[in-house]
DNA sequence: TCTAACGTTGACGTTAACGTTATTATGTAG
DNA sequence: CTACATAATAACGTTAACGTCAACGTTAGA
């Protein structure tokens, strides 16, 4: 059984040990197995989980709170059906799924909006860059001309 | 001269008055003119500035610290247009422009990476949603069948 | 001119997201 | 078995990014 100590996880994820324990503490991460003495023994899945958390945090700019909700849905979907014995009431399950669908749609719309705004910003930066490059080109030809003139003067004297 | 009071700015930007003053305090925003009595009088440019700040904060997930640097840089870029014909040392200007070009390229690459990762996440969410919708469909047909059976039993009795 | 609504400056409060000890227990190389 | 690195818990500290409250001055409309 390949398992990792907290320091290994820290190295692989780039998080600090404190942060890893913190994420477990606030329920952002499933609590890992413990050794006889109480040392945390992480599995590969924990590392992958953390990487998804990091991605949501850095790329999407979600708060840990938001990530928690997002992750909860994700977990439920990819579903450890064994850990959670099946819900016996289909009605309840149906409304839950419908709620999830709504939330997902909302998230997707937010993502689209975000992408749109990033593209706008990108456009702006590209315009800037065009100008800058234009300026560079002009200055370079000017300099070339000046150099040529200098050379001619040099040969003349 | 069209000028705005802080409450107008708040309404137009969606920020609170406190936040607007805070942004000025930490130098994220140029200090506006003041009336005789000390009331802040904002110009259009302040609002636009704030909108760029908000965009960088929300869309790019920059910290206010990072935004400050980014903004300083952007100012320099737009400022460059006006300063441009006046600078007397073309060599100095050339290297500066080249540096800018490099920075812009870097920023653009970062943006592309960010977009890519967001698209990945979007893909994932769409997969999730597919599953959820599949589950909903299944439960709904099940329920429909159950209702039909109930009806038949009802008519039988 | 009066006054209600709005603005200003402190200054302290709050929350998220960790950092930093300190103390004590655990795991492991020799 | 021992020493020494590593881990755990607990608890207090910190920083960013504002919120909130108090006390007081300013503006604008009837």
Coordinates of C-alpha atoms in Angstrom, one line a residue, chain A residues 125-135, chain B residues 101 104:
Chain A
X125 CA -2.9 43.6 -23.7
X126 CA -2.4 42.5 -27.3
X127 CA -3.3 46.0 -28.5
X128 CA -0.7 47.4 -26.1
X129 CA 1.9 45.1 -27.3
X130 CA 1.2 46.0 -30.9
X131 CA 1.9 49.6 -30.1
X132 CA 5.0 48.8 -28.2
X133 CA 6.3 46.7 -31.1
X134 CA 5.5 49.4 -33.5
X135 CA 7.5 51.8 -31.4
Chain B
X101 CA 7.4 43.9 -24.9
X104 CA 3.6 41.8 -22.1

